[in-house]
Short mmCIF file of C-alpha atoms in Angstrom, two decimals:
data_model
loop_
_atom_site.label_atom_id
_atom_site.label_comp_id
_atom_site.label_asym_id
_atom_site.label_seq_id
_atom_site.Cartn_x
_atom_site.Cartn_y
_atom_site.Cartn_z
CA MET A 57 4.54 -14.45 12.47
CA VAL A 58 2.86 -17.08 10.30
CA GLY A 59 -0.10 -18.95 11.81
CA ALA A 60 -0.32 -22.69 12.42
CA GLY A 61 0.04 -24.85 9.34
CA GLY A 62 1.79 -22.06 7.41
CA LYS A 63 -1.38 -20.05 6.91
CA ILE A 64 -1.13 -16.30 7.43
CA GLY A 65 -3.46 -15.00 10.14
CA ARG A 66 -5.47 -11.87 9.40
CA ASN A 67 -3.61 -9.98 12.13
CA ASP A 68 -0.18 -11.31 11.15
CA PRO A 69 2.28 -9.11 9.21
CA CYS A 70 1.51 -9.25 5.49
CA TRP A 71 3.71 -11.56 3.41
CA CYS A 72 4.73 -8.62 1.14
CA GLY A 73 6.91 -7.01 3.81
CA SER A 74 4.96 -3.77 4.02
CA GLY A 75 4.74 -3.96 7.83
CA LYS A 76 0.94 -3.76 7.67
CA LYS A 77 -1.41 -6.42 9.01
CA TYR A 78 -2.37 -8.95 6.36
CA LYS A 79 -6.07 -8.03 6.62
CA LYS A 80 -5.26 -4.38 5.84
CA CYS A 81 -2.83 -5.15 3.06
CA HIS A 82 -3.01 -8.07 0.60
CA GLU A 83 -5.84 -10.18 2.08
CA PRO A 84 -8.64 -8.68 -0.10
CA ALA A 85 -6.65 -9.13 -3.31
CA ASP A 86 -5.55 -12.64 -2.32
CA GLN A 87 -9.14 -13.62 -1.66
CA LEU A 88 -10.09 -12.46 -5.15
CA SER A 89 -7.27 -14.47 -6.73
CA GLY A 90 -7.95 -17.51 -4.54
CA SER A 91 -4.36 -17.86 -3.39
CA THR A 92 -1.71 -16.39 -1.14
CA PRO A 93 1.25 -15.73 -3.44
CA ARG A 94 4.73 -15.51 -2.01
CA PRO A 95 7.36 -13.42 -3.80
CA ARG A 96 10.44 -15.34 -4.86
CA LYS A 97 13.69 -14.57 -3.09
CA ARG A 98 15.66 -11.90 -4.92
CA THR A 99 19.18 -10.61 -4.50
CA PRO A 100 19.12 -6.88 -3.71
CA LEU A 101 20.13 -4.81 -6.70
CA GLU A 102 23.67 -3.44 -6.80
CA PRO A 103 25.07 -0.82 -9.19
CA GLY A 104 27.00 -2.03 -12.22
CA ARG A 105 29.57 -0.31 -14.39
CA VAL A 106 28.40 2.85 -16.15
CA THR A 107 29.87 3.57 -19.58
CA PRO A 108 30.65 7.10 -20.80
CA ALA A 109 27.82 9.31 -22.06
CA ARG A 110 26.90 8.75 -25.70
CA ALA A 111 27.60 11.47 -28.26
CA VAL A 112 24.87 13.48 -29.97
CA PRO A 113 25.62 14.81 -33.47
CA ALA A 114 26.44 18.53 -33.48
CA GLU A 115 23.64 19.39 -35.92
CA ILE A 116 20.88 18.18 -33.57
CA PRO A 117 19.23 21.02 -31.58
CA ARG A 118 19.76 20.76 -27.84
CA PRO A 119 17.89 21.90 -24.73
CA GLU A 120 19.42 24.74 -22.72
CA TYR A 121 21.05 22.44 -20.15
CA ALA A 122 22.82 20.11 -22.62
CA ALA A 123 26.23 21.75 -22.10
CA THR A 124 25.93 23.12 -18.55
CA GLY A 125 23.65 20.59 -16.89
CA GLN A 126 21.57 23.45 -15.47
CA PRO A 127 17.92 23.67 -16.64
CA ARG A 128 15.99 26.89 -16.53
CA LEU A 129 12.81 27.28 -14.50
CA SER A 130 9.64 27.57 -16.56
CA LEU A 131 6.17 28.61 -15.45
CA GLN A 132 4.61 28.10 -18.89
CA ASP A 133 2.11 25.28 -18.49
CA VAL A 134 -0.68 26.30 -20.91
CA LYS A 135 0.44 25.79 -24.51
CA SER A 136 -0.38 27.70 -27.68
CA ALA A 137 -1.65 25.78 -30.69
CA ASP A 138 1.82 25.93 -32.27
CA ALA A 139 3.58 24.76 -29.11
CA LEU A 140 1.11 21.90 -28.70
CA ALA A 141 1.64 20.78 -32.30
CA ARG A 142 5.40 20.71 -31.77
CA GLN A 143 5.01 18.88 -28.48
CA ARG A 144 2.90 16.23 -30.20
CA ASN A 145 5.89 15.57 -32.48
CA ALA A 146 8.21 15.14 -29.50
CA CYS A 147 5.74 12.89 -27.70
CA ARG A 148 5.16 10.77 -30.78
CA ALA A 149 8.92 10.29 -31.08
CA ALA A 150 9.22 9.35 -27.39
CA ALA A 151 6.49 6.72 -27.77
CA ARG A 152 8.29 5.21 -30.75
CA VAL A 153 11.64 5.13 -28.96
CA LEU A 154 10.04 3.44 -25.93
CA ARG A 155 8.59 0.74 -28.18
CA VAL A 156 11.87 0.18 -30.01
CA ALA A 157 13.85 0.02 -26.75
CA SER A 158 11.32 -2.34 -25.14
CA GLU A 159 11.78 -4.85 -27.93
CA ALA A 160 15.32 -5.44 -26.61
CA VAL A 161 14.17 -6.38 -23.09
CA ALA A 162 15.22 -9.97 -22.46
CA VAL A 163 17.14 -12.12 -20.00
CA GLY A 164 20.86 -11.43 -20.32
CA VAL A 165 20.55 -8.01 -21.97
CA THR A 166 22.16 -5.15 -20.05
CA THR A 167 20.34 -1.91 -19.39
CA ASP A 168 23.34 -0.15 -20.95
CA ALA A 169 22.63 -2.00 -24.20
CA ILE A 170 19.01 -0.83 -24.06
CA ASP A 171 20.22 2.73 -23.48
CA GLU A 172 22.39 2.42 -26.61
CA ILE A 173 19.42 1.29 -28.69
CA ALA A 174 17.21 4.11 -27.39
CA HIS A 175 19.94 6.71 -27.93
CA ALA A 176 20.47 5.62 -31.53
CA GLU A 177 16.75 5.79 -32.30
CA ILE A 178 16.36 9.24 -30.72
CA VAL A 179 19.25 10.57 -32.77
CA ARG A 180 17.92 8.91 -35.95
CA LEU A 181 14.65 10.80 -35.42
CA GLY A 182 16.57 14.09 -35.11
CA GLY A 183 15.97 14.41 -31.37
CA TYR A 184 18.05 14.87 -28.27
CA PRO A 185 17.72 12.45 -25.31
CA SER A 186 16.34 14.78 -22.64
CA PRO A 187 17.84 13.02 -19.58
CA LEU A 188 21.40 13.33 -20.97
CA ASN A 189 23.27 15.81 -18.72
CA TYR A 190 20.04 17.04 -17.12
CA ARG A 191 21.51 18.13 -13.79
CA GLY A 192 24.42 15.86 -14.69
CA PHE A 193 22.49 12.63 -15.43
CA PRO A 194 25.01 10.47 -17.35
CA LYS A 195 22.85 8.45 -19.75
CA SER A 196 20.14 8.87 -22.39
CA ILE A 197 17.22 7.08 -20.70
CA CYS A 198 16.40 5.84 -17.20
CA THR A 199 16.20 2.09 -16.52
CA SER A 200 14.74 1.09 -13.14
CA VAL A 201 14.88 -2.57 -12.13
CA ASN A 202 12.84 -4.29 -9.37
CA GLU A 203 13.14 -2.15 -6.20
CA VAL A 204 14.37 0.91 -8.13
CA ILE A 205 11.52 3.42 -8.12
CA CYS A 206 12.88 5.79 -10.75
CA HIS A 207 16.00 7.44 -12.23
CA GLY A 208 17.96 4.20 -12.46
CA ILE A 209 21.19 4.67 -14.43
CA PRO A 210 21.71 2.17 -17.29
CA ASP A 211 24.72 -0.02 -16.52
CA SER A 212 26.48 -3.33 -17.11
CA ARG A 213 24.08 -5.53 -15.06
CA PRO A 214 22.35 -8.09 -17.30
CA LEU A 215 18.62 -8.42 -16.79
CA GLU A 216 17.71 -11.61 -14.94
CA ASP A 217 14.81 -14.02 -15.25
CA GLY A 218 11.91 -12.67 -13.18
CA ASP A 219 13.04 -9.03 -13.17
CA LEU A 220 10.75 -6.05 -13.66
CA VAL A 221 12.33 -3.17 -15.58
CA ASN A 222 10.94 0.29 -16.22
CA LEU A 223 12.18 2.17 -19.26
CA ASP A 224 11.71 5.95 -19.03
CA VAL A 225 12.19 7.83 -22.30
CA THR A 226 12.09 11.57 -22.89
CA VAL A 227 12.84 13.17 -26.26
CA PHE A 228 13.60 16.82 -27.06
CA LEU A 229 12.39 17.52 -30.61
CA ASP A 230 11.07 20.67 -32.35
CA GLY A 231 11.95 22.64 -29.22
CA MET A 232 9.69 20.56 -26.96
CA HIS A 233 9.98 17.54 -24.65
CA GLY A 234 7.86 14.37 -24.71
CA ASP A 235 8.06 11.95 -21.75
CA CYS A 236 6.75 8.40 -21.28
CA SER A 237 7.63 5.17 -19.50
CA ALA A 238 6.45 1.60 -19.01
CA THR A 239 7.39 -1.42 -16.92
CA TYR A 240 8.24 -4.69 -18.67
CA LEU A 241 8.41 -8.33 -17.55
CA VAL A 242 11.75 -10.09 -18.01
CA GLY A 243 11.42 -13.83 -18.60
CA ASP A 244 9.22 -15.74 -16.14
CA VAL A 245 7.85 -13.23 -13.62
CA ASP A 246 5.89 -14.53 -10.61
CA ALA A 247 2.17 -13.92 -10.28
CA GLU A 248 2.59 -11.15 -7.72
CA GLY A 249 5.02 -9.28 -9.96
CA ARG A 250 2.61 -9.53 -12.88
CA ARG A 251 -0.23 -8.29 -10.70
CA LEU A 252 1.84 -5.33 -9.48
CA VAL A 253 2.57 -4.32 -13.07
CA GLN A 254 -1.08 -4.64 -14.07
CA VAL A 255 -2.30 -2.55 -11.15
CA ALA A 256 0.36 0.10 -11.87
CA ARG A 257 -0.93 0.32 -15.45
CA GLU A 258 -4.48 0.65 -14.15
CA CYS A 259 -3.37 3.39 -11.73
CA LEU A 260 -2.07 5.44 -14.66
CA GLN A 261 -5.39 4.97 -16.45
CA ARG A 262 -7.35 6.02 -13.35
CA GLY A 263 -5.17 9.10 -12.91
CA ILE A 264 -5.60 10.22 -16.51
CA ALA A 265 -9.35 9.63 -16.34
CA ALA A 266 -9.53 12.00 -13.35
CA VAL A 267 -8.18 14.96 -15.36
CA ARG A 268 -10.85 17.63 -15.74
CA PRO A 269 -10.47 21.37 -16.39
CA GLY A 270 -11.52 23.40 -13.35
CA ARG A 271 -10.68 20.65 -10.87
CA PRO A 272 -7.65 20.62 -8.54
CA VAL A 273 -4.66 18.45 -9.48
CA SER A 274 -5.22 16.54 -6.22
CA ASP A 275 -8.07 14.68 -7.98
CA ILE A 276 -5.44 12.79 -9.98
CA GLY A 277 -3.59 11.46 -6.94
CA LYS A 278 -6.84 10.73 -5.17
CA ALA A 279 -7.95 8.40 -7.97
CA ILE A 280 -4.55 6.71 -8.17
CA GLU A 281 -4.13 6.15 -4.44
CA ALA A 282 -7.65 4.78 -4.06
CA HIS A 283 -7.01 2.13 -6.72
CA ALA A 284 -3.55 1.20 -5.43
CA SER A 285 -4.79 0.93 -1.85
CA ARG A 286 -7.67 -1.28 -2.91
CA HIS A 287 -5.08 -3.80 -4.07
CA GLY A 288 -2.84 -3.44 -1.01
CA TYR A 289 -0.12 -1.40 -2.74
CA GLY A 290 1.68 1.80 -1.83
CA VAL A 291 2.12 5.00 -3.86
CA VAL A 292 5.49 6.76 -3.84
CA ARG A 293 5.25 10.33 -2.53
CA SER A 294 8.74 11.75 -3.02
CA TYR A 295 8.45 11.83 -6.83
CA CYS A 296 5.56 13.17 -8.87
CA GLY A 297 4.31 14.09 -12.32
CA HIS A 298 5.30 17.46 -13.71
CA GLY A 299 4.53 20.15 -16.22
CA ILE A 300 6.45 19.72 -19.47
CA GLY A 301 6.91 21.60 -22.72
CA ASP A 302 9.86 23.63 -23.93
CA ALA A 303 11.24 22.88 -20.44
CA PHE A 304 11.77 19.29 -19.30
CA HIS A 305 10.14 20.15 -15.96
CA THR A 306 8.02 23.20 -15.13
CA ALA A 307 6.99 24.34 -11.66
CA LEU A 308 3.70 22.39 -11.95
CA GLN A 309 3.69 19.24 -9.82
CA ILE A 310 1.22 16.35 -10.01
CA PRO A 311 1.20 14.23 -6.79
CA HIS A 312 0.21 10.61 -7.29
CA HIS A 313 -1.18 10.24 -3.75
CA TYR A 314 -4.02 12.33 -2.37
CA ASP A 315 -2.51 15.62 -1.21
CA ARG A 316 -5.18 18.10 -0.14
CA SER A 317 -2.65 20.93 -0.42
CA ALA A 318 -2.30 20.32 -4.19
CA THR A 319 -4.89 22.95 -5.09
CA ARG A 320 -3.54 24.09 -8.47
CA VAL A 321 -6.50 24.19 -10.84
CA ILE A 322 -6.27 22.13 -14.02
CA GLN A 323 -6.62 24.34 -17.11
CA GLU A 324 -7.42 23.51 -20.71
CA GLY A 325 -4.21 23.62 -22.75
CA MET A 326 -1.94 22.46 -19.93
CA THR A 327 0.49 19.65 -20.68
CA PHE A 328 1.95 17.51 -17.93
CA THR A 329 2.96 13.95 -17.07
CA VAL A 330 1.05 11.42 -15.02
CA GLU A 331 3.49 8.74 -13.84
CA PRO A 332 2.47 6.86 -10.68
CA MET A 333 5.08 4.67 -8.99
CA ILE A 334 3.33 1.76 -7.25
CA THR A 335 5.03 -0.37 -4.60
CA GLU A 336 4.50 -3.86 -3.16
CA GLY A 337 5.29 -2.58 0.32
CA THR A 338 6.16 0.78 1.80
CA TRP A 339 5.89 3.99 -0.22
CA GLU A 340 8.99 5.35 1.50
CA ASP A 341 12.23 5.61 -0.46
CA LEU A 342 15.99 5.79 -0.16
CA LEU A 343 18.60 7.29 -2.50
CA TRP A 344 21.76 5.56 -3.65
CA ASP A 345 25.12 7.31 -3.37
CA ASP A 346 25.01 8.13 -7.10
CA GLY A 347 22.48 10.84 -6.25
CA TRP A 348 19.92 9.53 -8.76
CA THR A 349 18.79 5.96 -8.09
CA ALA A 350 15.71 5.98 -5.84
CA VAL A 351 14.81 2.62 -4.26
CA THR A 352 12.05 1.42 -1.97
CA ALA A 353 13.04 1.60 1.69
CA ASP A 354 12.03 -2.02 2.29
CA GLY A 355 13.57 -3.44 -0.89
CA ARG A 356 10.20 -4.55 -2.29
CA ARG A 357 9.45 -4.18 -5.99
CA THR A 358 7.85 -1.22 -7.72
CA ALA A 359 6.26 -0.59 -11.11
CA GLN A 360 5.50 2.57 -13.07
CA PHE A 361 3.75 3.72 -16.23
CA GLU A 362 3.76 7.24 -17.63
CA HIS A 363 2.21 9.39 -20.34
CA THR A 364 2.44 13.05 -21.26
CA ILE A 365 -1.09 14.41 -21.58
CA ALA A 366 -2.75 17.60 -22.81
CA VAL A 367 -5.83 18.93 -21.02
CA THR A 368 -8.84 19.33 -23.31
CA ALA A 369 -12.31 20.72 -22.69
CA ARG A 370 -13.50 17.18 -21.93
CA GLY A 371 -10.53 15.78 -20.05
CA ALA A 372 -7.17 14.52 -21.23
CA GLU A 373 -5.57 13.70 -24.57
CA ILE A 374 -2.66 11.26 -24.35
CA LEU A 375 0.20 12.70 -26.42
CA THR A 376 2.80 9.94 -26.04
CA VAL A 377 1.35 7.56 -28.63
CA GLU A 378 2.53 6.58 -32.07
CA ASP A 379 0.42 7.26 -35.16
#
């Protein structure tokens, strides 16, 4: 209930739809900004038409699941010098593809068209698009719009003015995978949407800064959740960062919220992703019938940024950067 005169009372439900009291949600951030933003009305996202999977030239090396859809389990998280050098190549390629694909983000462009651009660039670089047929995923990248947390399937829906869209790119090159993502603003995005994206970017930075050899992986989520909570945002718990190398995903998991049971010790030479998914409202999620598209349970927006990192003696080296 909104207080008299349209002003939100401190004990009223927060305007963001999280279900929390305003004072325990967005009030501190609103006081800093000097305003009480209201998100514009949005139509809930619906799936569009998905085109057939794009072909990869026969001469390009493929990961083990390319034909069967079934990845192998890997426990190899600490990399040799040779493996790390090859993974740098894959990560450098992924960063380039993400940049090239992001340049196409605009009102009226479909996510399927962005997938086509990313696919062509991956193939031009001699790589294989890691998501393609991973456990049956039908496209070459993931495109997650507004309330879609992750694993959105590129389709025929044109991007609309005010949308947020995350592009998640993974490239298999030189026998290794490199994985990165970022959230982009489409047209004129409201102040709250821009703030969500900025805080999500900062959460990634805080998580990477928490990486230290000898410390538990829970330190990463602790740093991320503290920053997100300070701004009144949620952190998705069902999906996490992961070990990566010659396998797309290893058994290593990196929670983005504080999980005291995540006691795996960070070791020098490990490579893994940090990819926090930050929400305007609840951290709880639902899954579409396609078996891939994860959305926020309350329909509020979400933003995500991701890097693949290597653990060094001093902390973390970000691998998913261009030269």
